[in-house]
Coordinates of C-alpha atoms and ligand atoms in Angstrom, one line a residue:
X191 CA 0.0 0.0 0.0
X192 CA 1.3 3.5 -0.8
X193 CA 2.4 5.6 2.1
X194 CA 0.2 8.6 3.1
X195 CA 2.0 11.9 2.2
X196 CA 3.6 13.6 5.1
X197 CA 2.0 17.0 5.9
X198 CA 5.6 18.4 6.0
X199 CA 9.0 17.2 4.9
X200 CA 12.1 19.3 5.8
X201 CA 15.2 19.0 3.6
X202 CA 18.3 19.5 5.8
X203 CA 18.9 19.1 9.5
X204 CA 20.8 22.3 10.3
X205 CA 19.5 25.0 12.6
X206 CA 16.8 26.2 10.1
X207 CA 15.5 22.7 9.5
X208 CA 15.6 21.6 13.1
X209 CA 13.8 24.8 14.2
X210 CA 11.2 24.2 11.6
X211 CA 10.8 20.6 12.9
X212 CA 10.4 21.9 16.5
X213 CA 7.7 24.4 15.5
X214 CA 6.0 21.8 13.3
X215 CA 5.7 19.2 16.1
X216 CA 4.5 21.8 18.5
X217 CA 1.8 22.8 16.0
X218 CA 0.7 19.2 15.8
X219 CA 2.2 18.6 12.3
X220 CA 3.9 15.3 11.7
X221 CA 7.2 16.0 10.0
X222 CA 10.1 14.2 8.5
X223 CA 13.6 15.7 8.5
X224 CA 15.9 14.4 5.7
X225 CA 19.5 14.9 6.5
X226 CA 22.4 13.5 4.3
X227 CA 25.1 13.9 6.9
X228 CA 24.9 14.9 10.6
X229 CA 22.1 16.9 12.2
X230 CA 23.3 20.4 13.1
X231 CA 24.6 21.2 9.7
X232 CA 27.4 23.8 9.6
X233 CA 27.0 24.2 13.4
X234 CA 28.2 20.7 13.9
X235 CA 31.5 21.6 12.1
X236 CA 32.0 24.8 14.1
X237 CA 34.4 24.6 17.1
X238 CA 33.0 27.2 19.5
X239 CA 29.9 29.5 19.0
X240 CA 30.0 32.7 21.0
X241 CA 27.2 34.7 19.4
X242 CA 24.2 32.5 19.8
X243 CA 22.1 33.8 22.7
X244 CA 21.6 31.8 25.9
X245 CA 25.2 30.5 26.2
X246 CA 27.4 33.0 28.1
X247 CA 30.9 31.8 27.5
X248 CA 29.9 30.1 24.3
X249 CA 29.0 26.6 23.4
X250 CA 30.7 23.9 21.3
X251 CA 29.2 23.4 17.8
X252 CA 28.6 19.7 18.2
X253 CA 26.9 20.2 21.6
X254 CA 24.5 22.9 20.2
X255 CA 23.7 20.6 17.3
X256 CA 23.0 17.7 19.6
X257 CA 20.7 19.8 21.8
X258 CA 18.7 21.1 18.8
X259 CA 18.4 17.6 17.4
X260 CA 17.4 16.1 20.8
X261 CA 14.7 18.8 21.2
X262 CA 13.2 18.0 17.7
X263 CA 13.3 14.3 18.4
X264 CA 11.8 14.5 21.9
X265 CA 8.8 16.3 20.4
X266 CA 8.4 13.4 17.9
X267 CA 10.0 14.7 14.7
X268 CA 11.0 11.8 12.4
X269 CA 14.5 11.7 10.9
X270 CA 15.8 10.0 7.8
X271 CA 19.5 9.9 6.8
X272 CA 19.6 10.1 3.0
X273 CA 20.5 12.6 0.3
X274 CA 17.8 14.5 -1.6
X275 CA 18.6 14.3 -5.3
X276 CA 15.5 15.8 -6.9
X277 CA 12.2 17.3 -6.0
X278 CA 9.2 16.9 -8.4
X279 CA 5.6 18.1 -8.3
X280 CA 2.5 15.9 -8.8
X281 CA -0.4 18.3 -8.5
X282 CA -0.1 19.8 -5.0
X283 CA 2.1 17.0 -3.8
X284 CA 5.8 17.2 -3.6
X285 CA 7.8 14.1 -4.5
X286 CA 11.2 14.0 -2.8
X287 CA 13.6 11.6 -4.5
X288 CA 16.5 10.2 -2.5
X289 CA 19.9 8.8 -3.3
X290 CA 19.0 5.6 -1.6
X291 CA 16.3 5.0 -4.2
X292 CA 13.2 5.9 -2.1
X293 CA 10.7 8.7 -2.9
X294 CA 9.0 10.5 0.0
X295 CA 5.8 12.4 -0.6
X296 CA 4.6 15.5 1.2
X297 CA 2.1 18.3 1.1
X298 CA 4.5 21.0 2.1
X299 CA 8.2 21.2 1.9
X300 CA 10.8 23.3 3.7
X301 CA 14.1 23.5 1.9
X302 CA 16.9 24.1 4.5
X303 CA 19.9 22.6 2.8
X304 CA 22.3 25.5 3.6
X305 CA 25.3 26.9 1.8
X306 CA 28.9 25.9 1.5
X307 CA 31.7 28.4 1.4
X308 CA 34.0 28.1 -1.7
X309 CA 37.5 27.0 -0.9
X310 CA 40.6 28.5 -2.5
X311 CA 42.1 25.0 -2.9
X312 CA 45.6 26.1 -1.8
X313 CA 48.0 24.0 0.3
X314 CA 47.5 24.4 4.0
X315 CA 43.9 25.6 3.7
X316 CA 42.4 22.3 4.8
X317 CA 45.2 21.5 7.3
X318 CA 44.7 24.8 9.2
X319 CA 40.9 25.0 9.0
X320 CA 39.8 25.8 12.5
X321 CA 43.4 26.5 13.5
X322 CA 43.7 29.9 11.9
X323 CA 41.9 29.4 8.6
X324 CA 38.2 30.5 8.7
X325 CA 35.3 31.3 6.4
X326 CA 33.4 33.4 8.9
X327 CA 34.7 36.5 10.7
X328 CA 31.4 37.0 12.5
X329 CA 31.9 33.5 14.0
X330 CA 35.7 33.3 14.6
X331 CA 36.8 37.0 14.6
X332 CA 36.8 37.2 18.4
X333 CA 39.6 34.6 18.5
X334 CA 41.9 37.0 16.7
X335 CA 41.7 40.0 19.0
X336 CA 44.9 42.0 18.7
X337 CA 46.3 39.7 16.0
X338 CA 47.5 40.3 12.4
X339 CA 45.1 38.7 10.0
X340 CA 44.6 38.3 6.3
X341 CA 41.3 38.5 4.4
X342 CA 41.3 37.0 0.9
X343 CA 38.7 38.2 -1.6
X344 CA 37.4 41.5 -3.0
X345 CA 33.6 41.3 -3.1
X346 CA 31.1 42.6 -0.6
X347 CA 31.5 39.8 1.9
X348 CA 35.3 40.0 1.9
X349 CA 35.2 43.8 2.6
X350 CA 32.4 43.6 5.1
X351 CA 34.2 40.9 7.0
X352 CA 37.5 42.9 6.8
X353 CA 35.7 45.8 8.4
X354 CA 34.3 43.6 11.1
X355 CA 37.8 42.2 11.8
X356 CA 39.4 45.6 11.8
X357 CA 37.4 46.3 15.1
X358 CA 39.0 43.2 16.7
X359 CA 42.4 42.5 15.1
X360 CA 45.5 44.6 15.3
X361 CA 45.8 44.8 11.5
X362 CA 43.9 43.4 8.6
X363 CA 45.6 42.7 5.2
X364 CA 43.0 42.6 2.5
X365 CA 44.4 40.5 -0.3
X366 CA 42.8 40.8 -3.7
X367 CA 43.8 39.2 -7.0
X368 CA 42.7 42.3 -9.1
X369 CA 43.7 46.0 -8.9
X370 CA 40.3 47.1 -7.7
X371 CA 37.6 45.7 -5.4
X372 CA 34.3 44.4 -6.6
X373 CA 32.5 45.5 -3.4
X374 CA 30.0 48.3 -3.4
X375 CA 31.5 51.8 -3.1
X376 CA 30.4 52.5 0.4
X377 CA 32.2 49.4 1.7
X378 CA 35.3 50.2 -0.4
X379 CA 35.4 53.8 1.1
X380 CA 35.0 52.4 4.6
X381 CA 37.9 49.9 4.0
X382 CA 40.1 52.6 2.6
X383 CA 39.5 54.9 5.5
X384 CA 40.1 52.3 8.2
X385 CA 43.5 52.9 9.7
X386 CA 44.3 49.3 10.3
X387 CA 43.2 47.8 6.9
X388 CA 45.8 47.7 4.2
X389 CA 45.0 46.6 0.6
X390 CA 47.3 44.3 -1.2
X391 CA 46.5 44.4 -4.9
X392 CA 47.0 42.0 -7.8
X393 CA 48.1 39.3 -5.4
X394 CA 47.3 35.6 -5.1
X395 CA 47.4 33.7 -1.9
X396 CA 49.4 30.5 -2.7
X397 CA 49.8 28.7 0.6
X398 CA 48.8 28.9 4.2
X399 CA 51.9 28.2 6.3
X400 CA 52.4 27.2 10.0
X401 CA 53.1 24.4 12.3
X402 CA 50.2 23.7 14.7
X403 CA 48.5 27.0 14.0
X404 CA 48.7 29.5 11.0
X405 CA 51.9 31.6 11.0
X406 CA 51.9 33.1 7.6
X407 CA 50.3 33.2 4.1
X408 CA 52.5 32.9 1.1
X409 CA 51.7 35.5 -1.6
X410 CA 52.4 36.0 -5.3
X411 CA 52.4 39.5 -6.7
X412 CA 51.1 38.8 -10.2
X413 CA 52.6 41.8 -12.2
X414 CA 56.2 41.3 -10.9
X415 CA 56.1 37.5 -10.0
X416 CA 57.6 38.4 -6.6
X417 CA 56.8 35.9 -3.8
X418 CA 56.8 36.6 -0.1
X419 CA 55.4 35.3 3.2
X420 CA 53.1 37.6 5.1
X421 CA 53.1 36.8 8.9
X422 CA 49.5 36.5 10.1
X423 CA 47.7 34.4 12.7
X424 CA 44.4 34.2 10.9
X425 CA 43.4 33.7 7.2
X426 CA 39.8 34.5 6.4
X427 CA 38.7 33.3 3.0
X428 CA 35.7 35.0 1.1
X429 CA 35.7 33.8 -2.5
X430 CA 32.0 33.2 -2.7
X431 CA 29.7 30.5 -1.5
X432 CA 27.6 27.7 -3.1
X433 CA 24.0 27.3 -1.9
X434 CA 23.0 23.7 -2.1
X435 CA 20.0 23.9 -4.4
X436 CA 20.8 21.6 -7.4
X437 CA 17.9 19.3 -6.5
X438 CA 15.3 22.0 -6.8
X439 CA 16.8 24.4 -9.3
X440 CA 14.3 23.3 -12.1
X441 CA 11.3 24.2 -9.9
X442 CA 11.7 27.4 -7.9
X443 CA 13.0 30.9 -8.7
X444 CA 16.6 31.4 -7.9
X445 CA 19.1 34.2 -7.9
X446 CA 21.9 33.9 -10.5
X447 CA 24.1 32.6 -7.7
X448 CA 21.7 29.8 -6.9
X449 CA 20.1 31.1 -3.7
X450 CA 16.3 30.5 -3.5
X451 CA 14.2 33.7 -4.0
X452 CA 12.0 33.9 -0.9
X453 CA 11.0 36.7 1.4
X454 CA 11.0 36.7 5.2
X455 CA 7.9 34.5 5.1
X456 CA 10.1 32.0 3.4
X457 CA 7.6 31.5 0.5
X458 CA 9.2 30.5 -2.8
X459 CA 7.7 30.9 -6.3
X460 CA 6.0 27.4 -5.9
X461 CA 3.0 27.2 -3.4
X462 CA 3.8 24.8 -0.6
X463 CA 7.6 25.0 -1.0
X464 CA 9.4 27.2 1.5
X465 CA 13.1 28.1 1.8
X466 CA 14.7 28.7 5.2
X467 CA 18.2 29.5 6.4
X468 CA 21.4 30.0 4.4
X469 CA 19.8 28.7 1.2
X470 CA 17.5 31.7 1.0
X471 CA 18.5 35.0 -0.5
X472 CA 19.1 37.2 2.5
X473 CA 21.6 39.6 4.0
X474 CA 22.9 37.5 7.0
X475 CA 23.9 33.9 7.2
X476 CA 24.1 33.1 10.9
X477 CA 22.6 30.5 13.3
X478 CA 20.3 33.1 14.8
X479 CA 18.9 34.1 11.4
X480 CA 18.6 30.4 10.3
X481 CA 16.6 29.7 13.5
X482 CA 14.4 32.8 12.8
X483 CA 13.7 31.5 9.3
X484 CA 12.8 28.0 10.6
X485 CA 10.2 29.6 12.8
X486 CA 8.8 32.0 10.0
X487 CA 8.7 29.1 7.5
X488 CA 6.4 27.1 9.9
X489 CA 3.9 29.9 10.2
X490 CA 3.7 30.0 6.3
X491 CA 3.5 26.2 6.2
X492 CA 0.6 26.2 8.6
X493 CA -1.3 28.9 6.6
X494 CA -0.6 26.9 3.4
X495 CA -1.9 23.6 4.8
X496 CA -5.0 25.3 6.2
X497 CA -5.8 26.6 2.7
X498 CA -5.6 23.2 1.0
Ligands
FAD1432 C1 33.0 27.4 9.6 C2 31.7 28.1 10.0 C3 31.6 28.6 11.2 C4 30.4 29.3 11.6 N1 30.3 29.8 12.8 C5 29.2 30.5 13.2 C6 29.1 31.1 14.5 O1 30.0 31.1 15.3 N2 27.9 31.7 14.7 C7 26.9 31.8 13.8 O2 25.8 32.4 14.2 N3 27.0 31.3 12.6 C8 28.1 30.6 12.3 N4 28.2 30.0 11.0 C9 27.1 30.1 10.1 C10 26.0 29.1 10.5 O3 26.6 27.9 10.8 C11 25.0 29.0 9.4 O4 24.5 30.3 9.1 C12 23.8 28.1 9.8 O5 24.3 26.8 10.1 C13 22.9 27.9 8.7 O6 21.9 27.0 9.0 P1 21.1 26.2 7.9 O7 20.2 25.3 8.6 O8 20.5 27.2 7.0 O9 22.1 25.4 7.0 P2 23.2 24.4 7.4 O10 23.7 24.5 8.8 O11 24.3 24.5 6.4 O12 22.5 23.0 7.4 C14 22.1 22.5 6.1 C15 22.0 20.9 6.3 O13 21.4 20.4 5.1 C16 22.0 19.2 4.8 N5 21.8 19.0 3.3 C17 22.4 19.7 2.3 N6 22.0 19.2 1.1 C18 21.3 18.1 1.4 C19 20.6 17.1 0.6 N7 20.7 17.2 -0.8 N8 19.9 16.1 1.2 C20 19.8 16.1 2.5 N9 20.5 16.9 3.4 C21 21.1 18.0 2.8 C22 23.5 19.4 5.1 O14 24.1 18.2 5.4 C23 23.3 20.2 6.4 O15 23.3 19.4 7.6 C24 29.4 29.4 10.7 C25 29.5 28.8 9.4 C26 30.6 28.1 9.1 C27 30.7 27.5 7.7

């Protein structure tokens, strides 16, 4: 016999997905969370989180992940470990195809599959990840108070994060491969006016160096071919991010970068499909904002299901 459709399926078990699951269960909606790896998402991979309210002194990423997962499970949310490969529509129903060969059917769908920062792919980047290499100044900047740090990139995120770091670090070296920044003018002006930000133009980061922790970044000045090691304790990399939306790209409206177009109510261009967390086009990508999205999405899911 065919399985009844779930009222709600949630794609991704990061903070956005887990919050949606908690709100769903408390609203009396049975829900299934499909997670391909470990519940907690990017939080599970983060060492210490110091900016999520309720934890003075911070909390370890795996611990916060486990608490969120436990809360959703204790309320009765179901979990399935598998990878979503494609979503199809059949009338109002959403068919979620999984790598394991199964298809799960639901009336409403919350897409909370997150976003992955691009890597530079240089030697030392993986080795020193969490030991000086970071992709998030808002998350890790506080560990570099009074230190010399490098920011790699030239777009809005790179300059924004360089400005944030300039309030904490002793000096920020903003390294860009071109001779001008791509960031909006107001950010460029702010970076150029900051006393402790210096811009290093036409330069490629070639290697992150160190022993246990980062000690320097090796640079190549493209026009002259000159190489040098810049002593820094932190290397923050902002060379774009990849939202994980390949499985739904054919259905919902996206930005050119692949983020799902949805407002604060998390409604996408397809009725009954909602986008929450880092996967949605929005100005901040943090745990607190992902949690907020999970909550907002559920309000919209409830309204949608009531109208069916
Ligand atoms: C290194 C790092 C450190 C950070 N530190 C902080 C911090 O200190 N404070 C802070 O506020 N924010 C921090 N952030 C940002 C924060 O982690 C994210 O904003 C937040 O996790 C986004 O939540 P999310 O639920 O939208 O996505 P994610 O946490 O990315 O979760 C998405 C989940 O979906 C799953 N998934 C993806 N595709 C599929 C698929 N096809 N099928 C099934 N499952 C799928 C993934 O496995 C993942 O578990 C950090 C981010 C990074 C990368």
